[in-house]
C-alpha cells in the first residue's frame, strides 16, 4: 500500500511540468514557455543582478561613463545652434530660429568648398601613406632577430608621439625652413635656398610626412599585439612548404593582421574629415588659407574668431553626420566581405 501522506510519482511529475510551463520552477531560476524554452529576464533585473555580483567592475566604469556623457553626449544638444542665428549674449533660448539657412550658406560659401577639398585631399593622403606605415614598421621590426636592436628602434620611433605639435613644427622648421639645415646646406653648394615649410604646393605632402614621423611608432603598438597572437607553427609550416620570407608575410602575417587592420580602418574613416587642427593651425600663416584651410580650422576662424556661430556649427554637424554614415557603411561592407567588422 502507498503512503497517503506522500504524493504519487505521477502527480509530482505533473506539478513540476506545470511549474516549468508557468515559469515557477525554482530549480531553473527563470520563466519557461510552453515549449520549455527559458525566457530571458528583463534588462533591469539582469543589470541589477550584474551590479550586485560585480560592484567594483561597474565602479571603475562609472568615471569614464560620466566623462563621456558630460563632455561628448550632452554637448550634442548644442547642435541646435546650427538652426539658429545664434548670439552668445542671447543664448540658445533667445536666439532666432532660421531653419536651414545656415546649411544653405555652406553651399554658396567658397571658403567651405576650399576647406572640404583640402580636408579630403589630406585625408586621402593619410589613408594611402600614413595608415599603412605602422603596419610596415611593425612587420619590419618583427622580422629582426636581435631583440636589443628591435627595442632600441622601438624606443626611438615612440618618442616623437609624446612631443606636442608646437615642438614638432619648430623642429621641422629648423630642418626644412628658410633658415634651416636644408637651406643652409644648399647655400653652401651654391644652390638657391629652399623653404619647404612655406611652399603651398608641397604643404599637403609635408603634413602627411609630419604625421608619419610623429605617430608611426605609436601606431605599431596595436599591430605588435596582433602579431603576437599569430601562431609560430603557421610560419614553420609555411617554411617547410618552401615559402620564402615575402610569401610568409603575404600568406601568414597579413591575414593575421587583417581583423585589427579592418577595425582601425573603419575608425579612421569615421575621422576622415578630421585631419589635425593644431598641426594645420600652426602652419596656416606660413602657407596661406588656400593650402591649409580645413574644416576644423574653418570652424575655428569662422565661429570662435569671427562670431558666425550658426554656420560653423552647421559645418561641424555635417562633419559628424558624414563620419557616422562612413563608419556604419564601412562596418556593413566589412561584414559582407567576410570580416568581423567593428560591431
XYZ file of N, CA and C in Angstrom, residues 111 115 276-278 280-282 284-285 292-309 311-313 315-316 319:
102
model
N 34.762 79.466 -49.214
C 35.709 79.033 -48.192
C 35.377 77.632 -47.703
N 37.829 74.438 -47.894
C 38.146 73.676 -46.690
C 37.829 72.198 -46.868
N 43.644 67.033 -38.114
C 44.658 67.616 -37.248
C 44.537 69.119 -37.144
N 43.767 69.584 -36.174
C 43.505 71.014 -36.035
C 44.765 71.784 -35.646
N 45.439 71.348 -34.597
C 46.585 72.094 -34.090
C 47.728 72.121 -35.099
N 47.650 72.016 -38.376
C 47.389 72.896 -39.507
C 47.236 74.347 -39.071
N 46.705 74.570 -37.877
C 46.547 75.939 -37.396
C 47.903 76.614 -37.209
N 48.893 75.858 -36.769
C 50.216 76.436 -36.546
C 50.925 76.784 -37.851
N 49.301 77.360 -40.927
C 48.498 78.090 -41.900
C 49.014 79.490 -42.202
N 49.514 80.266 -41.225
C 50.038 81.591 -41.582
C 51.196 81.553 -42.573
N 46.062 75.452 -46.511
C 45.992 74.861 -45.164
C 44.632 74.984 -44.508
N 43.663 75.597 -45.170
C 42.344 75.728 -44.552
C 41.586 74.415 -44.667
N 41.266 73.790 -43.534
C 40.478 72.565 -43.486
C 39.221 72.851 -42.674
N 38.392 71.830 -42.508
C 37.099 72.049 -41.856
C 37.279 72.527 -40.419
N 38.197 71.912 -39.685
C 38.375 72.285 -38.284
C 38.879 73.712 -38.133
N 39.845 74.119 -38.964
C 40.332 75.496 -38.878
C 39.276 76.495 -39.364
N 38.456 76.075 -40.340
C 37.361 76.943 -40.789
C 36.374 77.185 -39.656
N 36.025 76.136 -38.920
C 35.112 76.283 -37.787
C 35.706 77.223 -36.745
N 36.998 77.124 -36.519
C 37.638 77.992 -35.527
C 37.625 79.453 -35.971
N 38.064 79.699 -37.196
C 38.155 81.078 -37.656
C 36.771 81.692 -37.882
N 35.828 80.930 -38.436
C 34.512 81.485 -38.726
C 33.647 81.580 -37.469
N 33.753 80.580 -36.588
C 32.895 80.573 -35.419
C 33.472 81.305 -34.222
N 34.599 80.805 -33.697
C 35.167 81.383 -32.479
C 35.781 82.752 -32.747
N 36.582 82.863 -33.814
C 37.239 84.133 -34.106
C 36.307 85.122 -34.811
N 35.455 84.626 -35.723
C 34.592 85.512 -36.495
C 33.217 85.728 -35.923
N 32.769 84.874 -35.010
C 31.464 85.061 -34.390
C 30.296 84.520 -35.175
N 30.531 83.835 -36.289
C 29.432 83.244 -37.072
C 29.171 81.838 -36.546
N 28.504 81.771 -35.419
C 28.344 80.508 -34.715
C 27.430 79.539 -35.456
N 26.807 79.087 -38.775
C 27.424 78.422 -39.926
C 28.497 77.443 -39.477
N 29.320 77.828 -38.509
C 30.377 76.931 -38.039
C 29.789 75.685 -37.372
N 28.700 75.846 -36.627
C 28.053 74.676 -36.027
C 27.435 73.783 -37.086
N 28.588 73.333 -40.080
C 29.706 72.573 -40.660
C 30.081 71.408 -39.762
N 30.174 71.652 -38.454
C 30.500 70.573 -37.530
C 29.442 69.488 -37.504
N 29.829 67.393 -40.593
C 31.010 66.534 -40.446
C 30.704 65.326 -39.573
